[in-house]
Amino acid sequence: MSMHYLAALSVTLGAILLLRWAFKWMNGGRTGEEGMMLPPGSRGLPLLGETLEFFAASPTLELVPFFKRRLERFGPIFRTNIVGEDLIVSLDPELNARVLQQEERGFQIWYPSSFMRILGANNMVSMLGPLHRHIRNLVLRLFGPEALRLVLLHDVQQTARDELRSWLDRPDVEVRTATSKMIFGVTAKKLISHDDVASGGSLWKCFDAWTKGLMSFPICVPGTAFYKCMQGRKNVMKVLKQQLDERRNAAERKTVDFFDIVIDELNKPNSIMNENIALNLLFLLLFASHETTSMALTVILKFLTDNPKALQELTDEHEKIVERRVVPDSDITWEEYKSMKFTSHVIHESLRLANIAPVVFRQANQDVHIKGYTIPEGSKIMICPSAAHLNSKVYEDPLAFNPWRWKDTPEPVGGSKDFMAFGGGLRLCVGADFAKLQMAMFLHCLVTNYRWKALSKGTMKLYPGLRFPDGFHIQLLMKT
């Protein structure tokens, strides 16, 4: 037997074994321990899984092709592998509701390791039980109902007025960037007393770099979006650490912002908060309080631009508020804000269609039996809110922008199986009311004083998170 023959045989056997391994990887087993039936699906290519298809751009607001194709092939519950993680994907309303309702009992918060690298290990997103509730209560001291009514209502509308006035001097305004800087300015002052305008927008630029890589392919190589994202985080954390040290070492402090609340917590004996938790909390709050809201405002202006009837009804609502005032230029009152019903419809319809938060992750704490399948304990679950938001059984003509559909429907004050724009269950977004307040105040100041002309199409794409690849550019004009 020649050496050439043995070499050829070895290569052939190796290729067969490799193909068998690849086939086993891609298809996995359909049955788990003791014959339990797992959901159908595929793990995709070895090592890569189905990651590339998951991050592929989709040119419409429909359910992205990654989910749509698998829904048609496997049904609403299926298996996949993304960024090195085996996942159970749920497009099923019953399973989604069960996951959100059994938070910290049957299920707990979980995120892929690549995502946790971006957020930081000790962050509010990953906290459980008493620590999560304690941190949430601290945040509500700044963004809770009382603070919204007594402090933030005035601050937000003043900022919106000043920002919109500045747009008049610019022939071209890119809405997402401009509103992101505006909202970041408000929250940075409230959280850490930082004036980003005075510092040339340096901190916002770090966050902008971080945001652009948030839902990117996780390869940390110079030049990639993920690398820029990690560098952005590093730079922000350096600034926050420096400010925290300066504040803690100051001879006297007055409790004026969230930094001081955090420092008081750190100084308590046997505090459950440490410096890493504090810094990561500030980082996450600075991000969450401005990025999704600015994207939502951009979406709203795009939809209103394309829907003159909705814009007219929105304008009528706000002009009537002004007409009823004794002093037309006075601040918006809390009662006036709560009367903005059609504004609320526009906000919720825009959030439903845009699906700014594309996925929600959880982990099963026990075996879950549903629709003939078993989801084993320890399984990672990815919920897709857009499947609920675009469900034609719930929303007639779901791809149409129709704020009037909310007219005879109770306002979604929390998450549900049909509306998950702000999450749900114990993890309902702590800043949801603050975000809606900011959007309503901005829209009031906009439609009562100005009109705008679109300078670009404002094309929206899903990656799977929503983006405006070329921005949405407008020119702002005074009403005549």
Short mmCIF file of N, CA and C in Angstrom, two decimals, residues 334-439:
data_model
loop_
_atom_site.label_atom_id
_atom_site.label_comp_id
_atom_site.label_asym_id
_atom_site.label_seq_id
_atom_site.Cartn_x
_atom_site.Cartn_y
_atom_site.Cartn_z
N TRP A 334 -48.74 70.45 33.34
CA TRP A 334 -48.86 68.99 33.40
C TRP A 334 -50.22 68.55 32.86
N GLU A 335 -51.25 69.32 33.14
CA GLU A 335 -52.60 69.00 32.66
C GLU A 335 -52.65 69.08 31.14
N GLU A 336 -52.00 70.09 30.56
CA GLU A 336 -51.95 70.20 29.10
C GLU A 336 -51.21 69.02 28.49
N TYR A 337 -50.11 68.64 29.10
CA TYR A 337 -49.36 67.49 28.59
C TYR A 337 -50.21 66.22 28.60
N LYS A 338 -50.94 66.00 29.69
CA LYS A 338 -51.75 64.77 29.79
C LYS A 338 -52.96 64.81 28.84
N SER A 339 -53.28 65.99 28.33
CA SER A 339 -54.42 66.10 27.40
C SER A 339 -54.03 65.80 25.95
N MET A 340 -52.76 65.58 25.67
CA MET A 340 -52.28 65.39 24.29
C MET A 340 -52.54 63.97 23.81
N LYS A 341 -53.80 63.65 23.57
CA LYS A 341 -54.19 62.28 23.22
C LYS A 341 -53.68 61.85 21.85
N PHE A 342 -53.88 62.70 20.83
CA PHE A 342 -53.44 62.30 19.49
C PHE A 342 -51.92 62.25 19.41
N THR A 343 -51.25 63.12 20.17
CA THR A 343 -49.79 63.06 20.25
C THR A 343 -49.33 61.70 20.76
N SER A 344 -50.04 61.22 21.80
CA SER A 344 -49.73 59.90 22.34
C SER A 344 -49.95 58.81 21.30
N HIS A 345 -51.02 58.95 20.51
CA HIS A 345 -51.30 57.97 19.44
C HIS A 345 -50.16 57.95 18.42
N VAL A 346 -49.68 59.14 18.05
CA VAL A 346 -48.60 59.25 17.07
C VAL A 346 -47.32 58.60 17.60
N ILE A 347 -47.03 58.84 18.87
CA ILE A 347 -45.82 58.28 19.48
C ILE A 347 -45.90 56.75 19.51
N HIS A 348 -47.01 56.21 19.98
CA HIS A 348 -47.12 54.76 20.08
C HIS A 348 -47.15 54.08 18.71
N GLU A 349 -47.81 54.70 17.75
CA GLU A 349 -47.84 54.11 16.41
C GLU A 349 -46.46 54.13 15.76
N SER A 350 -45.71 55.18 15.98
CA SER A 350 -44.35 55.27 15.43
C SER A 350 -43.44 54.22 16.06
N LEU A 351 -43.56 54.05 17.38
CA LEU A 351 -42.75 53.05 18.07
C LEU A 351 -43.13 51.63 17.63
N ARG A 352 -44.42 51.42 17.41
CA ARG A 352 -44.88 50.09 16.95
C ARG A 352 -44.28 49.75 15.59
N LEU A 353 -44.30 50.70 14.67
CA LEU A 353 -43.83 50.44 13.32
C LEU A 353 -42.31 50.38 13.21
N ALA A 354 -41.62 51.22 13.98
CA ALA A 354 -40.18 51.35 13.82
C ALA A 354 -39.39 50.22 14.48
N ASN A 355 -39.93 49.65 15.56
CA ASN A 355 -39.24 48.56 16.26
C ASN A 355 -37.78 48.90 16.53
N ILE A 356 -37.58 50.00 17.26
CA ILE A 356 -36.24 50.51 17.51
C ILE A 356 -35.41 49.51 18.33
N ALA A 357 -36.03 48.85 19.29
CA ALA A 357 -35.35 47.79 20.05
C ALA A 357 -35.70 46.46 19.38
N PRO A 358 -34.80 45.88 18.57
CA PRO A 358 -35.17 44.76 17.71
C PRO A 358 -35.37 43.42 18.41
N VAL A 359 -34.68 43.20 19.53
CA VAL A 359 -34.78 41.90 20.21
C VAL A 359 -34.71 42.08 21.72
N VAL A 360 -35.23 41.08 22.43
CA VAL A 360 -35.18 41.02 23.89
C VAL A 360 -34.66 39.64 24.27
N PHE A 361 -33.73 39.57 25.21
CA PHE A 361 -33.13 38.28 25.59
C PHE A 361 -33.53 37.87 27.01
N ARG A 362 -33.71 36.57 27.18
CA ARG A 362 -33.95 35.98 28.49
C ARG A 362 -33.32 34.58 28.53
N GLN A 363 -33.26 34.01 29.73
CA GLN A 363 -32.77 32.64 29.90
C GLN A 363 -33.77 31.86 30.75
N ALA A 364 -34.04 30.60 30.34
CA ALA A 364 -35.01 29.78 31.06
C ALA A 364 -34.39 29.23 32.35
N ASN A 365 -35.11 29.39 33.46
CA ASN A 365 -34.65 28.86 34.75
C ASN A 365 -35.17 27.45 35.02
N GLN A 366 -36.02 26.96 34.11
CA GLN A 366 -36.60 25.64 34.25
C GLN A 366 -37.03 25.16 32.86
N ASP A 367 -37.32 23.87 32.75
CA ASP A 367 -37.85 23.35 31.49
C ASP A 367 -39.19 24.02 31.18
N VAL A 368 -39.36 24.43 29.94
CA VAL A 368 -40.60 25.08 29.51
C VAL A 368 -41.25 24.21 28.44
N HIS A 369 -42.50 23.82 28.67
CA HIS A 369 -43.23 22.99 27.71
C HIS A 369 -44.30 23.85 27.05
N ILE A 370 -44.22 23.98 25.75
CA ILE A 370 -45.17 24.84 25.04
C ILE A 370 -45.34 24.37 23.59
N LYS A 371 -46.58 24.20 23.18
CA LYS A 371 -46.95 23.85 21.80
C LYS A 371 -46.21 22.62 21.28
N GLY A 372 -46.06 21.64 22.16
CA GLY A 372 -45.45 20.37 21.76
C GLY A 372 -43.95 20.35 21.85
N TYR A 373 -43.33 21.47 22.18
CA TYR A 373 -41.87 21.54 22.29
C TYR A 373 -41.47 21.68 23.75
N THR A 374 -40.21 21.31 24.01
CA THR A 374 -39.60 21.55 25.32
C THR A 374 -38.43 22.50 25.13
N ILE A 375 -38.43 23.57 25.90
CA ILE A 375 -37.28 24.48 25.94
C ILE A 375 -36.55 24.15 27.22
N PRO A 376 -35.38 23.51 27.13
CA PRO A 376 -34.70 23.02 28.33
C PRO A 376 -34.22 24.14 29.25
N GLU A 377 -34.13 23.82 30.52
CA GLU A 377 -33.58 24.75 31.50
C GLU A 377 -32.20 25.22 31.04
N GLY A 378 -31.93 26.52 31.17
CA GLY A 378 -30.65 27.07 30.75
C GLY A 378 -30.65 27.60 29.33
N SER A 379 -31.72 27.31 28.57
CA SER A 379 -31.78 27.79 27.18
C SER A 379 -31.85 29.31 27.14
N LYS A 380 -31.15 29.87 26.15
CA LYS A 380 -31.21 31.31 25.92
C LYS A 380 -32.31 31.59 24.92
N ILE A 381 -33.15 32.57 25.23
CA ILE A 381 -34.33 32.87 24.41
C ILE A 381 -34.23 34.28 23.86
N MET A 382 -34.51 34.43 22.57
CA MET A 382 -34.54 35.73 21.93
C MET A 382 -35.96 36.03 21.46
N ILE A 383 -36.56 37.06 22.04
CA ILE A 383 -37.91 37.49 21.66
C ILE A 383 -37.80 38.59 20.61
N CYS A 384 -38.65 38.53 19.62
CA CYS A 384 -38.66 39.52 18.54
C CYS A 384 -39.93 40.38 18.65
N PRO A 385 -39.83 41.60 19.21
CA PRO A 385 -41.02 42.44 19.37
C PRO A 385 -41.73 42.76 18.05
N SER A 386 -40.99 42.87 16.95
CA SER A 386 -41.62 43.24 15.67
C SER A 386 -42.64 42.21 15.22
N ALA A 387 -42.46 40.94 15.61
CA ALA A 387 -43.46 39.92 15.26
C ALA A 387 -44.80 40.23 15.91
N ALA A 388 -44.76 40.79 17.12
CA ALA A 388 -45.99 41.19 17.81
C ALA A 388 -46.54 42.49 17.22
N HIS A 389 -45.64 43.44 16.97
CA HIS A 389 -46.06 44.76 16.49
C HIS A 389 -46.61 44.74 15.07
N LEU A 390 -46.23 43.72 14.30
CA LEU A 390 -46.68 43.62 12.90
C LEU A 390 -47.66 42.47 12.70
N ASN A 391 -48.25 42.02 13.78
CA ASN A 391 -49.19 40.91 13.73
C ASN A 391 -50.53 41.39 13.17
N SER A 392 -50.90 40.89 11.99
CA SER A 392 -52.13 41.35 11.33
C SER A 392 -53.40 40.93 12.06
N LYS A 393 -53.28 39.95 12.97
CA LYS A 393 -54.45 39.55 13.77
C LYS A 393 -54.76 40.57 14.86
N VAL A 394 -53.76 41.38 15.19
CA VAL A 394 -53.93 42.39 16.23
C VAL A 394 -54.05 43.79 15.62
N TYR A 395 -53.20 44.06 14.63
CA TYR A 395 -53.17 45.38 13.99
C TYR A 395 -53.58 45.26 12.52
N GLU A 396 -54.72 45.81 12.19
CA GLU A 396 -55.17 45.78 10.80
C GLU A 396 -54.22 46.59 9.92
N ASP A 397 -53.87 46.01 8.75
CA ASP A 397 -52.91 46.65 7.84
C ASP A 397 -51.69 47.11 8.63
N PRO A 398 -50.94 46.18 9.20
CA PRO A 398 -49.91 46.51 10.20
C PRO A 398 -48.76 47.36 9.68
N LEU A 399 -48.51 47.38 8.37
CA LEU A 399 -47.39 48.17 7.84
C LEU A 399 -47.78 49.62 7.55
N ALA A 400 -49.05 49.95 7.75
CA ALA A 400 -49.51 51.32 7.52
C ALA A 400 -49.32 52.16 8.78
N PHE A 401 -48.88 53.41 8.59
CA PHE A 401 -48.81 54.35 9.70
C PHE A 401 -50.21 54.90 9.94
N ASN A 402 -50.82 54.47 11.04
CA ASN A 402 -52.22 54.80 11.31
C ASN A 402 -52.40 55.10 12.79
N PRO A 403 -52.06 56.33 13.22
CA PRO A 403 -52.20 56.66 14.66
C PRO A 403 -53.63 56.59 15.16
N TRP A 404 -54.60 56.67 14.25
CA TRP A 404 -56.01 56.62 14.67
C TRP A 404 -56.40 55.23 15.19
N ARG A 405 -55.59 54.22 14.90
CA ARG A 405 -55.91 52.86 15.38
C ARG A 405 -55.88 52.81 16.91
N TRP A 406 -55.21 53.77 17.55
CA TRP A 406 -55.09 53.77 19.01
C TRP A 406 -56.23 54.54 19.69
N LYS A 407 -57.12 55.13 18.88
CA LYS A 407 -58.13 56.04 19.41
C LYS A 407 -59.07 55.39 20.44
N ASP A 408 -59.52 54.20 20.16
CA ASP A 408 -60.45 53.52 21.06
C ASP A 408 -59.76 52.41 21.85
N THR A 409 -58.45 52.55 21.99
CA THR A 409 -57.65 51.54 22.69
C THR A 409 -57.01 52.18 23.92
N PRO A 410 -57.05 51.53 25.07
CA PRO A 410 -56.38 52.09 26.25
C PRO A 410 -54.89 52.30 25.96
N GLU A 411 -54.36 53.40 26.44
CA GLU A 411 -52.94 53.69 26.21
C GLU A 411 -52.08 52.60 26.85
N PRO A 412 -51.11 52.06 26.09
CA PRO A 412 -50.27 50.98 26.65
C PRO A 412 -49.29 51.53 27.67
N VAL A 413 -49.71 51.54 28.93
CA VAL A 413 -48.87 52.11 29.99
C VAL A 413 -47.72 51.17 30.37
N GLY A 414 -47.83 49.93 30.03
CA GLY A 414 -46.76 48.96 30.31
C GLY A 414 -46.58 48.05 29.12
N GLY A 415 -45.75 47.05 29.29
CA GLY A 415 -45.55 46.11 28.20
C GLY A 415 -46.65 45.07 28.17
N SER A 416 -46.91 44.54 26.99
CA SER A 416 -47.88 43.46 26.84
C SER A 416 -47.40 42.57 25.70
N LYS A 417 -48.09 41.49 25.45
CA LYS A 417 -47.67 40.60 24.38
C LYS A 417 -47.85 41.24 23.01
N ASP A 418 -48.65 42.33 22.93
CA ASP A 418 -48.91 42.99 21.65
C ASP A 418 -48.15 44.30 21.48
N PHE A 419 -47.56 44.84 22.56
CA PHE A 419 -46.82 46.08 22.48
C PHE A 419 -45.64 46.03 23.44
N MET A 420 -44.43 45.95 22.88
CA MET A 420 -43.22 45.77 23.70
C MET A 420 -42.16 46.81 23.40
N ALA A 421 -42.57 47.99 22.94
CA ALA A 421 -41.61 49.03 22.59
C ALA A 421 -40.75 49.44 23.79
N PHE A 422 -41.29 49.32 25.00
CA PHE A 422 -40.54 49.67 26.22
C PHE A 422 -40.24 48.44 27.06
N GLY A 423 -40.22 47.27 26.43
CA GLY A 423 -39.98 46.05 27.18
C GLY A 423 -41.25 45.58 27.85
N GLY A 424 -41.08 44.93 29.00
CA GLY A 424 -42.27 44.44 29.71
C GLY A 424 -41.90 43.78 31.02
N GLY A 425 -42.91 43.48 31.82
CA GLY A 425 -42.69 42.81 33.10
C GLY A 425 -41.87 43.67 34.05
N LEU A 426 -41.04 43.02 34.87
CA LEU A 426 -40.20 43.74 35.81
C LEU A 426 -39.15 44.59 35.11
N ARG A 427 -38.91 44.31 33.83
CA ARG A 427 -37.88 45.01 33.07
C ARG A 427 -38.45 46.12 32.19
N LEU A 428 -39.67 46.54 32.48
CA LEU A 428 -40.23 47.66 31.73
C LEU A 428 -39.27 48.86 31.87
N CYS A 429 -38.98 49.52 30.75
CA CYS A 429 -38.01 50.62 30.71
C CYS A 429 -38.30 51.65 31.80
N VAL A 430 -37.33 51.91 32.66
CA VAL A 430 -37.51 52.83 33.79
C VAL A 430 -37.67 54.28 33.28
N GLY A 431 -37.19 54.55 32.07
CA GLY A 431 -37.29 55.90 31.53
C GLY A 431 -38.38 56.08 30.50
N ALA A 432 -39.33 55.15 30.43
CA ALA A 432 -40.38 55.20 29.40
C ALA A 432 -41.18 56.50 29.46
N ASP A 433 -41.60 56.90 30.66
CA ASP A 433 -42.41 58.12 30.79
C ASP A 433 -41.59 59.37 30.46
N PHE A 434 -40.32 59.36 30.82
CA PHE A 434 -39.43 60.47 30.49
C PHE A 434 -39.27 60.59 28.97
N ALA A 435 -39.11 59.46 28.30
CA ALA A 435 -38.96 59.46 26.85
C ALA A 435 -40.20 60.02 26.16
N LYS A 436 -41.38 59.59 26.62
CA LYS A 436 -42.63 60.08 26.01
C LYS A 436 -42.83 61.57 26.28
N LEU A 437 -42.43 62.02 27.47
CA LEU A 437 -42.51 63.45 27.79
C LEU A 437 -41.63 64.26 26.84
N GLN A 438 -40.40 63.80 26.62
CA GLN A 438 -39.49 64.52 25.73
C GLN A 438 -40.05 64.61 24.31
N MET A 439 -40.60 63.51 23.83
CA MET A 439 -41.14 63.51 22.47
C MET A 439 -42.33 64.46 22.35
#
